[in-house]
PDB file of C-alpha atoms in Angstrom:
ATOM      1  CA  UNK N   1       8.351   9.007  58.974  1.00 45.00           C
ATOM      2  CA  UNK N   2       8.949   6.840  61.977  1.00 53.00           C
ATOM      3  CA  UNK N   3       6.757   8.880  64.288  1.00 48.00           C
ATOM      4  CA  UNK N   4       3.921  10.795  62.578  1.00 45.00           C
ATOM      5  CA  UNK N   5       2.961  12.606  65.783  1.00 44.00           C
ATOM      6  CA  UNK N   6       6.449  14.057  66.221  1.00 44.00           C
ATOM      7  CA  UNK N   7       6.648  14.968  62.540  1.00 47.00           C
ATOM      8  CA  UNK N   8       3.282  16.728  62.755  1.00 44.00           C
ATOM      9  CA  UNK N   9       4.480  18.754  65.725  1.00 42.00           C
ATOM     10  CA  UNK N  10       7.101  20.327  63.460  1.00 46.00           C
ATOM     11  CA  UNK N  11       9.223  22.998  65.052  1.00 45.00           C
ATOM     12  CA  UNK N  12       7.148  23.486  68.145  1.00 44.00           C
ATOM     13  CA  UNK N  13       9.975  22.265  70.334  1.00 47.00           C
ATOM     14  CA  UNK N  14      10.803  19.287  72.466  1.00 48.00           C
ATOM     15  CA  UNK N  15       7.569  19.498  74.447  1.00 48.00           C
ATOM     16  CA  UNK N  16       5.210  19.582  71.449  1.00 45.00           C
ATOM     17  CA  UNK N  17       4.896  15.799  71.397  1.00 46.00           C
ATOM     18  CA  UNK N  18       5.329  13.919  74.604  1.00 48.00           C
ATOM     19  CA  UNK N  19       3.973  10.757  76.088  1.00 48.00           C
ATOM     20  CA  UNK N  20       3.556  12.568  79.403  1.00 52.00           C
ATOM     21  CA  UNK N  21       0.368  14.361  80.312  1.00 54.00           C
ATOM     22  CA  UNK N  22       0.341  18.118  79.651  1.00 56.00           C
ATOM     23  CA  UNK N  23       1.877  20.102  82.519  1.00 65.00           C
ATOM     24  CA  UNK N  24       3.748  17.103  83.916  1.00 80.00           C
ATOM     25  CA  UNK N  25       7.415  17.358  83.084  1.00 81.00           C
ATOM     26  CA  UNK N  26      10.159  15.461  84.773  1.00 85.00           C
ATOM     27  CA  UNK N  27      12.290  17.168  87.404  1.00 87.00           C
ATOM     28  CA  UNK N  28      15.324  16.709  85.172  1.00 85.00           C
ATOM     29  CA  UNK N  29      13.615  18.604  82.338  1.00 85.00           C
ATOM     30  CA  UNK N  30      12.593  21.411  84.681  1.00 86.00           C
ATOM     31  CA  UNK N  31      16.105  21.692  86.140  1.00 85.00           C
ATOM     32  CA  UNK N  32      17.608  21.607  82.653  1.00 87.00           C
ATOM     33  CA  UNK N  33      15.337  24.486  81.594  1.00 86.00           C
ATOM     34  CA  UNK N  34      16.106  26.487  84.743  1.00 87.00           C
ATOM     35  CA  UNK N  35      19.862  26.059  84.296  1.00 85.00           C
ATOM     36  CA  UNK N  36      19.560  26.984  80.621  1.00 87.00           C
ATOM     37  CA  UNK N  37      17.545  30.089  81.488  1.00 88.00           C
ATOM     38  CA  UNK N  38      20.045  31.135  84.148  1.00 88.00           C
ATOM     39  CA  UNK N  39      22.899  30.715  81.668  1.00 88.00           C
ATOM     40  CA  UNK N  40      21.015  32.824  79.098  1.00 88.00           C
ATOM     41  CA  UNK N  41      20.354  35.498  81.724  1.00 89.00           C
ATOM     42  CA  UNK N  42      24.011  35.643  82.739  1.00 89.00           C
ATOM     43  CA  UNK N  43      25.135  35.926  79.111  1.00 89.00           C
ATOM     44  CA  UNK N  44      22.586  38.672  78.501  1.00 89.00           C
ATOM     45  CA  UNK N  45      23.694  40.579  81.583  1.00 89.00           C
ATOM     46  CA  UNK N  46      27.319  40.450  80.455  1.00 88.00           C
ATOM     47  CA  UNK N  47      26.372  41.724  76.993  1.00 90.00           C
ATOM     48  CA  UNK N  48      24.309  44.526  78.530  1.00 89.00           C
ATOM     49  CA  UNK N  49      27.121  45.487  80.909  1.00 87.00           C
ATOM     50  CA  UNK N  50      29.590  45.524  78.012  1.00 89.00           C
ATOM     51  CA  UNK N  51      27.386  47.860  75.964  1.00 89.00           C
ATOM     52  CA  UNK N  52      26.745  50.169  78.915  1.00 89.00           C
ATOM     53  CA  UNK N  53      30.425  50.306  79.834  1.00 90.00           C
ATOM     54  CA  UNK N  54      31.344  51.242  76.256  1.00 90.00           C
ATOM     55  CA  UNK N  55      28.804  54.072  76.259  1.00 89.00           C
ATOM     56  CA  UNK N  56      29.928  55.397  79.630  1.00 88.00           C
ATOM     57  CA  UNK N  57      33.577  54.965  78.629  1.00 88.00           C
ATOM     58  CA  UNK N  58      33.056  57.201  75.614  1.00 90.00           C
ATOM     59  CA  UNK N  59      31.482  59.863  77.813  1.00 89.00           C
ATOM     60  CA  UNK N  60      34.385  59.627  80.260  1.00 89.00           C
ATOM     61  CA  UNK N  61      36.921  59.964  77.434  1.00 91.00           C
ATOM     62  CA  UNK N  62      35.292  63.160  76.128  1.00 90.00           C
ATOM     63  CA  UNK N  63      35.117  64.645  79.625  1.00 91.00           C
ATOM     64  CA  UNK N  64      38.749  63.694  80.287  1.00 91.00           C
ATOM     65  CA  UNK N  65      39.905  65.286  77.033  1.00 92.00           C
ATOM     66  CA  UNK N  66      38.087  68.498  77.943  1.00 93.00           C
ATOM     67  CA  UNK N  67      39.696  68.475  81.404  1.00 93.00           C
ATOM     68  CA  UNK N  68      43.105  68.046  79.776  1.00 93.00           C
ATOM     69  CA  UNK N  69      42.415  70.911  77.358  1.00 93.00           C
ATOM     70  CA  UNK N  70      41.231  73.083  80.239  1.00 93.00           C
ATOM     71  CA  UNK N  71      44.386  72.340  82.225  1.00 93.00           C
ATOM     72  CA  UNK N  72      46.621  73.145  79.275  1.00 94.00           C
ATOM     73  CA  UNK N  73      44.828  76.396  78.456  1.00 94.00           C
ATOM     74  CA  UNK N  74      44.830  77.514  82.089  1.00 93.00           C
ATOM     75  CA  UNK N  75      48.538  76.665  82.311  1.00 89.00           C
ATOM     76  CA  UNK N  76      49.236  78.889  79.288  1.00 90.00           C
ATOM     77  CA  UNK N  77      47.009  81.604  80.760  1.00 90.00           C
ATOM     78  CA  UNK N  78      49.159  81.691  83.874  1.00 87.00           C
ATOM     79  CA  UNK N  79      52.243  81.733  81.679  1.00 85.00           C
ATOM     80  CA  UNK N  80      50.983  84.767  79.824  1.00 84.00           C
ATOM     81  CA  UNK N  81      49.960  86.445  83.081  1.00 82.00           C
ATOM     82  CA  UNK N  82      53.520  86.017  84.323  1.00 75.00           C
ATOM     83  CA  UNK N  83      54.826  87.314  81.006  1.00 80.00           C
ATOM     84  CA  UNK N  84      52.494  90.278  81.412  1.00 78.00           C
ATOM     85  CA  UNK N  85      53.847  91.000  84.871  1.00 70.00           C
ATOM     86  CA  UNK N  86      57.382  90.858  83.503  1.00 69.00           C
ATOM     87  CA  UNK N  87      56.538  93.273  80.691  1.00 76.00           C
ATOM     88  CA  UNK N  88      54.643  95.565  83.046  1.00 74.00           C
ATOM     89  CA  UNK N  89      57.446  95.677  85.560  1.00 66.00           C
ATOM     90  CA  UNK N  90      60.230  96.147  83.014  1.00 67.00           C
ATOM     91  CA  UNK N  91      58.838  98.858  80.780  1.00 67.00           C
ATOM     92  CA  UNK N  92      55.260  99.992  80.250  1.00 57.00           C
ATOM     93  CA  UNK N  93      55.070  99.299  76.515  1.00 65.00           C
ATOM     94  CA  UNK N  94      52.214  98.090  74.335  1.00 74.00           C
ATOM     95  CA  UNK N  95      53.745  94.571  74.369  1.00 75.00           C
ATOM     96  CA  UNK N  96      52.479  93.931  77.894  1.00 71.00           C
ATOM     97  CA  UNK N  97      48.980  94.956  76.904  1.00 77.00           C
ATOM     98  CA  UNK N  98      48.914  92.459  74.050  1.00 77.00           C
ATOM     99  CA  UNK N  99      50.248  89.719  76.360  1.00 76.00           C
ATOM    100  CA  UNK N 100      47.503  90.548  78.881  1.00 77.00           C
ATOM    101  CA  UNK N 101      44.821  90.301  76.195  1.00 77.00           C
ATOM    102  CA  UNK N 102      46.115  86.878  75.116  1.00 74.00           C
ATOM    103  CA  UNK N 103      46.243  85.695  78.731  1.00 79.00           C
ATOM    104  CA  UNK N 104      42.655  86.782  79.376  1.00 84.00           C
ATOM    105  CA  UNK N 105      41.411  85.092  76.193  1.00 82.00           C
ATOM    106  CA  UNK N 106      43.226  81.842  77.063  1.00 78.00           C
ATOM    107  CA  UNK N 107      41.867  81.992  80.616  1.00 88.00           C
ATOM    108  CA  UNK N 108      38.315  82.408  79.347  1.00 91.00           C
ATOM    109  CA  UNK N 109      38.755  79.490  76.910  1.00 88.00           C
ATOM    110  CA  UNK N 110      40.149  77.352  79.725  1.00 90.00           C
ATOM    111  CA  UNK N 111      37.220  78.140  81.991  1.00 93.00           C
ATOM    112  CA  UNK N 112      34.750  77.309  79.204  1.00 94.00           C
ATOM    113  CA  UNK N 113      36.509  73.960  78.609  1.00 93.00           C
ATOM    114  CA  UNK N 114      36.542  73.240  82.346  1.00 92.00           C
ATOM    115  CA  UNK N 115      32.852  74.029  82.695  1.00 93.00           C
ATOM    116  CA  UNK N 116      31.942  71.912  79.668  1.00 93.00           C
ATOM    117  CA  UNK N 117      34.119  69.032  80.895  1.00 91.00           C
ATOM    118  CA  UNK N 118      32.520  69.157  84.331  1.00 90.00           C
ATOM    119  CA  UNK N 119      29.054  69.024  82.760  1.00 89.00           C
ATOM    120  CA  UNK N 120      30.019  66.045  80.610  1.00 90.00           C
ATOM    121  CA  UNK N 121      31.628  64.311  83.595  1.00 87.00           C
ATOM    122  CA  UNK N 122      28.342  64.527  85.503  1.00 86.00           C
ATOM    123  CA  UNK N 123      26.670  62.573  82.682  1.00 85.00           C
ATOM    124  CA  UNK N 124      28.909  59.534  83.298  1.00 82.00           C
ATOM    125  CA  UNK N 125      27.031  56.942  85.394  1.00 79.00           C
ATOM    126  CA  UNK N 126      27.484  53.406  86.585  1.00 75.00           C
ATOM    127  CA  UNK N 127      25.582  50.777  84.566  1.00 76.00           C
ATOM    128  CA  UNK N 128      22.169  51.366  86.141  1.00 78.00           C
ATOM    129  CA  UNK N 129      20.169  49.142  83.822  1.00 81.00           C
ATOM    130  CA  UNK N 130      22.479  46.183  84.430  1.00 78.00           C
ATOM    131  CA  UNK N 131      22.218  46.626  88.204  1.00 78.00           C
ATOM    132  CA  UNK N 132      18.424  46.742  87.997  1.00 81.00           C
ATOM    133  CA  UNK N 133      18.126  43.674  85.786  1.00 83.00           C
ATOM    134  CA  UNK N 134      20.565  41.775  88.011  1.00 80.00           C
ATOM    135  CA  UNK N 135      18.297  42.477  90.981  1.00 82.00           C
ATOM    136  CA  UNK N 136      15.319  41.215  88.972  1.00 81.00           C
ATOM    137  CA  UNK N 137      17.253  38.106  87.945  1.00 80.00           C
ATOM    138  CA  UNK N 138      18.151  37.319  91.563  1.00 81.00           C
ATOM    139  CA  UNK N 139      14.508  37.700  92.565  1.00 84.00           C
ATOM    140  CA  UNK N 140      13.389  35.492  89.676  1.00 82.00           C
ATOM    141  CA  UNK N 141      16.002  32.846  90.524  1.00 79.00           C
ATOM    142  CA  UNK N 142      14.879  32.801  94.181  1.00 78.00           C
ATOM    143  CA  UNK N 143      11.280  32.334  93.080  1.00 79.00           C
ATOM    144  CA  UNK N 144      12.258  29.490  90.753  1.00 75.00           C
ATOM    145  CA  UNK N 145      14.190  27.803  93.550  1.00 73.00           C
ATOM    146  CA  UNK N 146      11.057  27.815  95.744  1.00 72.00           C
ATOM    147  CA  UNK N 147       9.120  25.828  93.142  1.00 64.00           C
TER     148      UNK N 147
END
């Protein structure tokens, strides 16, 4: 126990025991704290942006998969419509009617997938929270620079 005052302060931090009067810190200490706070803010912003981008990326992947499914189903619907036209023009048999039914069902499924994909796509946003906190951080940094 070289310094009982410092030992008594425990884990209160570097400023718990100081020979300086309360509220009077050196400029170097203040700058060190400001730089440390700015570094912490930047790290936090990057972590927040990473989390937000993952969330929005997942939404974009689901919407993209639904768009792909819609495109494939609509492609097959057109294929069956063409097959229907071929059957209808060649001979009016029940085969063309069954092909038409399949084409209509695939077309309806494609439109449902397209509509759902469009709705999901509208839910994908830029990282709003990160942009807002960055603005707050810039304002805070400007205020700290004025001191």
